[in-house]
Coordinates of C-alpha atoms and ligand atoms in Angstrom, one line a residue:
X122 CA 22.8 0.6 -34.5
X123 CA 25.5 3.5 -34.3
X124 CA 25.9 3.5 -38.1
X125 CA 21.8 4.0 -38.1
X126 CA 22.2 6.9 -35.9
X127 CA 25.4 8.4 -37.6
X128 CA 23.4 7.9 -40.7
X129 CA 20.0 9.5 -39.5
X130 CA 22.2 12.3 -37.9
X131 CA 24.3 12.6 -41.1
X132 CA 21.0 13.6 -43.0
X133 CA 18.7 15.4 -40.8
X134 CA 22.0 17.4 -40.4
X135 CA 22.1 17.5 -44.1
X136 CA 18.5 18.8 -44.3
X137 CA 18.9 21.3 -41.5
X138 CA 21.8 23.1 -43.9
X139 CA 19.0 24.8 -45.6
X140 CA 15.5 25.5 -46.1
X141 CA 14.8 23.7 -49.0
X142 CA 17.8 20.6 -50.5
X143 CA 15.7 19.3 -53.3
X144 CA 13.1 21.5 -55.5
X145 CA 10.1 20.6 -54.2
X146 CA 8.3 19.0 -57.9
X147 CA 8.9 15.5 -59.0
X148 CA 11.8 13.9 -60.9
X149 CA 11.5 14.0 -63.9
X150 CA 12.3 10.3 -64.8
X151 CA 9.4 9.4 -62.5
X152 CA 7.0 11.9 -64.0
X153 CA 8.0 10.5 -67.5
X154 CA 7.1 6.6 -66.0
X155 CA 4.8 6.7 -64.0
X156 CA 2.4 9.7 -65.6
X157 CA 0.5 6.8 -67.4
X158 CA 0.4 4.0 -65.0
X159 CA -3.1 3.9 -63.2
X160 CA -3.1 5.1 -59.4
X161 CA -3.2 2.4 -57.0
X162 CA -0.7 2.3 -53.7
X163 CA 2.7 3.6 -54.5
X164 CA 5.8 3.5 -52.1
X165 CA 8.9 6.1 -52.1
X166 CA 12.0 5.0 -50.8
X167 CA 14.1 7.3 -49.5
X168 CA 11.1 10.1 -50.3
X169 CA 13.7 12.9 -48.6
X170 CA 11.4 16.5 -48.7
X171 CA 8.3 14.9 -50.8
X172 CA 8.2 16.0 -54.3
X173 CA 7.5 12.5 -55.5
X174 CA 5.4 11.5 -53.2
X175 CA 3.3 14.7 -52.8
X176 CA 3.3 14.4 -57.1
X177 CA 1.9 10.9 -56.9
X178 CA -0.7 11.6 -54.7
X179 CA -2.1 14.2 -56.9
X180 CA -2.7 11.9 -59.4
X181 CA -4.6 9.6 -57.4
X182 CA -1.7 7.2 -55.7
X183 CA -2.1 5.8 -51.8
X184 CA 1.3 6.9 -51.2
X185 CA 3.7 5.4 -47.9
X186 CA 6.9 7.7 -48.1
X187 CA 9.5 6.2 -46.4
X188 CA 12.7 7.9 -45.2
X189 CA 15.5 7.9 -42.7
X190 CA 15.2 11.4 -41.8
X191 CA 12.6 12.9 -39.4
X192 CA 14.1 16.2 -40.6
X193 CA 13.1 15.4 -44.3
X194 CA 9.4 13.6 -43.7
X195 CA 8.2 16.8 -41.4
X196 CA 9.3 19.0 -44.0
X197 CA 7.8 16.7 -46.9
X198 CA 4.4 16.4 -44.5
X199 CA 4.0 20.4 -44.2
X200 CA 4.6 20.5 -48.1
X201 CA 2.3 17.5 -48.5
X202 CA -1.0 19.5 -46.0
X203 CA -0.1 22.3 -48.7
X204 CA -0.7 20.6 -51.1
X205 CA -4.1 19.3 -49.8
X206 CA -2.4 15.8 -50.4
X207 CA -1.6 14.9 -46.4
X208 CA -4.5 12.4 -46.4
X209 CA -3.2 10.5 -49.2
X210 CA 0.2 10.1 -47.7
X211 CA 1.9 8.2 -44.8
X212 CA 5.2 9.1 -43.8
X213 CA 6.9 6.7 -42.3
X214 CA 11.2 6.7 -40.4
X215 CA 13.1 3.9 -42.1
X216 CA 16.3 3.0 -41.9
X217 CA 16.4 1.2 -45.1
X218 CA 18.2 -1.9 -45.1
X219 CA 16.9 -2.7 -41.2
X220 CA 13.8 -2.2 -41.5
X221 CA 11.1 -2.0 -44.7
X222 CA 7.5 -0.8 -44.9
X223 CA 5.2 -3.7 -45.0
X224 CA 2.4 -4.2 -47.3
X225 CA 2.5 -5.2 -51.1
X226 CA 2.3 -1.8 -54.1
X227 CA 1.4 -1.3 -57.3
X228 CA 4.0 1.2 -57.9
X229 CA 7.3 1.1 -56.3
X230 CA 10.2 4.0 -56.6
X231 CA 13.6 4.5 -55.3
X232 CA 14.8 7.8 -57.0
X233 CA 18.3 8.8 -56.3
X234 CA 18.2 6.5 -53.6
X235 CA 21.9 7.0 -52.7
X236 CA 24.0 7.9 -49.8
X237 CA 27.9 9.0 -48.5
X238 CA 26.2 6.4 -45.6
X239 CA 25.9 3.2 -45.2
X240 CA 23.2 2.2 -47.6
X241 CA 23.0 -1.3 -48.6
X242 CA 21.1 -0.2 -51.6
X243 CA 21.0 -3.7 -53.4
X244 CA 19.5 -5.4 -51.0
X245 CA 17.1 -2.6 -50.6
X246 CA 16.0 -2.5 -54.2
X247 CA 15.7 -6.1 -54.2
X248 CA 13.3 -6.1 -51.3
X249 CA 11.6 -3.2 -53.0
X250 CA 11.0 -6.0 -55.8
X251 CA 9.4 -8.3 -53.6
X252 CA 6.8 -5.5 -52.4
X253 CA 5.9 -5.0 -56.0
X254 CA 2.3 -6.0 -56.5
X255 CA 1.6 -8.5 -59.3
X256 CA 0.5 -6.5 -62.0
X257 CA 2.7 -3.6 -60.0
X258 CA 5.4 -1.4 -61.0
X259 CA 9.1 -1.2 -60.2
X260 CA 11.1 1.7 -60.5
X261 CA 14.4 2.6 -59.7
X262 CA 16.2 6.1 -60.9
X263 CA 19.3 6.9 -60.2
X264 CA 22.8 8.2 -60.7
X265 CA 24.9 6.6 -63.2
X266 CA 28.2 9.1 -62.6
X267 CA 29.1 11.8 -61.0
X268 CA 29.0 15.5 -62.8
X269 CA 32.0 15.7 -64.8
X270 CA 32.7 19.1 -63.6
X271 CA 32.7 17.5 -59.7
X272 CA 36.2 16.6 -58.5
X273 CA 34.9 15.6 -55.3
X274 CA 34.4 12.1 -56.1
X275 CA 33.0 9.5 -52.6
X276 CA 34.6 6.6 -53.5
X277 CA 32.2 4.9 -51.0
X278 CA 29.4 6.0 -53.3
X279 CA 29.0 3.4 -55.9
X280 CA 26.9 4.5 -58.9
X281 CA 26.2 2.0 -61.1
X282 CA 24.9 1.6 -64.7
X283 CA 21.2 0.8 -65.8
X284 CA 22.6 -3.1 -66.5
X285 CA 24.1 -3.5 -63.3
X286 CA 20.9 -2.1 -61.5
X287 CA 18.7 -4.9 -63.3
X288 CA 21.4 -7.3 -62.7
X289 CA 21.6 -6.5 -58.8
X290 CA 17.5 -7.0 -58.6
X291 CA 17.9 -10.7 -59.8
X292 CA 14.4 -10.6 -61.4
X293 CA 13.5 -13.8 -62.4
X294 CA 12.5 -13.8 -66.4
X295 CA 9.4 -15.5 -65.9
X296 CA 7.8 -13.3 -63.2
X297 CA 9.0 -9.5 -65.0
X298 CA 8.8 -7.7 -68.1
X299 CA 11.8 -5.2 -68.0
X300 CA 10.2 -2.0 -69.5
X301 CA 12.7 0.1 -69.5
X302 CA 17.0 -0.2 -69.0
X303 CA 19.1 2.8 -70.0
X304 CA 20.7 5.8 -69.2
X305 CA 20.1 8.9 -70.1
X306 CA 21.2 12.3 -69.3
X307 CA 19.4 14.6 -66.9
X308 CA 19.9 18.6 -67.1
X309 CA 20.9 20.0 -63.9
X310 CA 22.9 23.4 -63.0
X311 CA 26.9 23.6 -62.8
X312 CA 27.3 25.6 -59.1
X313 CA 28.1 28.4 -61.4
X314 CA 24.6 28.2 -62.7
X315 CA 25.6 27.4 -66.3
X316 CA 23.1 24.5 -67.4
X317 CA 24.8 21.3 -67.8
X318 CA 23.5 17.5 -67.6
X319 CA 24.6 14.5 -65.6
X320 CA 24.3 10.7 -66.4
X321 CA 21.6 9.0 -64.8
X322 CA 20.0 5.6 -65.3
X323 CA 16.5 4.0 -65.0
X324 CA 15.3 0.4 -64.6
X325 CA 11.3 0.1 -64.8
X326 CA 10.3 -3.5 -64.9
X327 CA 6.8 -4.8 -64.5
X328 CA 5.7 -7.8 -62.1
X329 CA 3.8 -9.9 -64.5
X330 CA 0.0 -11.2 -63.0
X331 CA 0.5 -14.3 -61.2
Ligands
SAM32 C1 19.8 11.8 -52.8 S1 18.4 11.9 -51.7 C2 17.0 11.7 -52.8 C3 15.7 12.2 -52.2 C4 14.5 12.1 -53.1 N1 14.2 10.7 -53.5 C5 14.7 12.9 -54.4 O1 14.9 12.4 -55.5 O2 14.6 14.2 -54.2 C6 18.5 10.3 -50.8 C7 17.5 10.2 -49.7 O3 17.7 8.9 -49.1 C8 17.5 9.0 -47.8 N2 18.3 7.9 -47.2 C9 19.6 7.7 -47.1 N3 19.9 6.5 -46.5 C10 18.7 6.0 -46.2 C11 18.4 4.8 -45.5 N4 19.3 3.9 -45.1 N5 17.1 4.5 -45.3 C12 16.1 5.4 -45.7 N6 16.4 6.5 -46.4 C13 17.7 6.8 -46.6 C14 18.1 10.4 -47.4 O4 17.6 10.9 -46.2 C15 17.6 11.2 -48.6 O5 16.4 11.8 -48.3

């Protein structure tokens, strides 16, 4: 319970630095996986100011954003009424690895889920598995390094590769289609501005009908 509220504190802190953390639009890698999957009910995990979530339900997606910052999901729900996507969206305080929205989705993404906290992020995305629907959609981008021009490594930040993500989910052959394991580089800016990329992985695997 204290590492929940050092963790909660540690991000609404976070947010509270500045107006804005993230950009505001979607990942990329999520725009690029999910732009052809029919809408249906989609869950975020760890949805931080919205721009997944708010992108998803534009297209159509029942979206439950979860996050553990009440800083983050009243910013991502005044971006969301903007939008004139509120109604498709419910926002919802977890601390991941205690608790987990219920219900079963068609589409479920953890992007960047990562944290300098205490994030049991394995056991999360495995969970995440088992809310996939059948038929459903699992999808989990992330890190795979830091920047090469950041010295400032966490060395309680463990960011591992595409292989090791599928491996951590334990998806059992006969109920998955993997779809996608790789990495790939994302652009992002140095702090200098210069435009640079960082290594990033995605797993996408498909719950088969039962
Ligand atoms: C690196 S940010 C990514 C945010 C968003 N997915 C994006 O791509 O812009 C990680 C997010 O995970 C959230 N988070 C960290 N630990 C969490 C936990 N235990 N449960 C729920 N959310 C958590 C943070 O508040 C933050 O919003």
């Amino acid at each position: 319970m204290a590492e929940t509220v050092a963790d909660q504190r540690y991000w609404d802190d976070r947010y509270r630095e500045s107006e804005h953390v993230w950009s505001g639009r979607p990942n990329a890698a999520l725009v690029r996986e999910a732009a052809d999957l029919p809408p249906g009910r989609a869950l975020d995990l760890g949805a931080g100011e919205g721009g997944d979530a708010i992108w998803l339900a534009g297209r159509g997606w029942q979206v439950t954003a979860a996050d553990i910052s009440t800083v983050a999901l009243e910013r991502a729900a005044a971006h969301a009424r903007t939008e004139g996507v509120a109604d498709r969206i419910d926002f919802q305080r977890h601390t991941l690895g205690e608790t987990f929205p219920a219900g079963t989705f068609d589409l479920v993404s953890a992007c960047y889920l990562h944290s300098e906290g205490n994030l049991p992020r394995e056991q999360i995305l495995r969970t995440a598995a088992a809310a996939v629907a059948p038929g459903g959609t699992l999808l989990v981008v992330g890190h795979a390094g830091f920047p090469h021009w950041q010295g400032d490594h966490h060395p309680q930040v463990v960011l591992p590769t595409a292989r090791e993500v599928l491996a951590a989910l334990e998806l059992p052959d006969d109920a998955w289609e993997v779809q996608r394991c790789e990495e790939h580089d994302t652009p992002m800016n140095r702090p200098d501005g210069v435009p640079d990329t960082r290594p990033d992985c995605t797993v996408k695997a498909r719950r088969l009908d039962a």
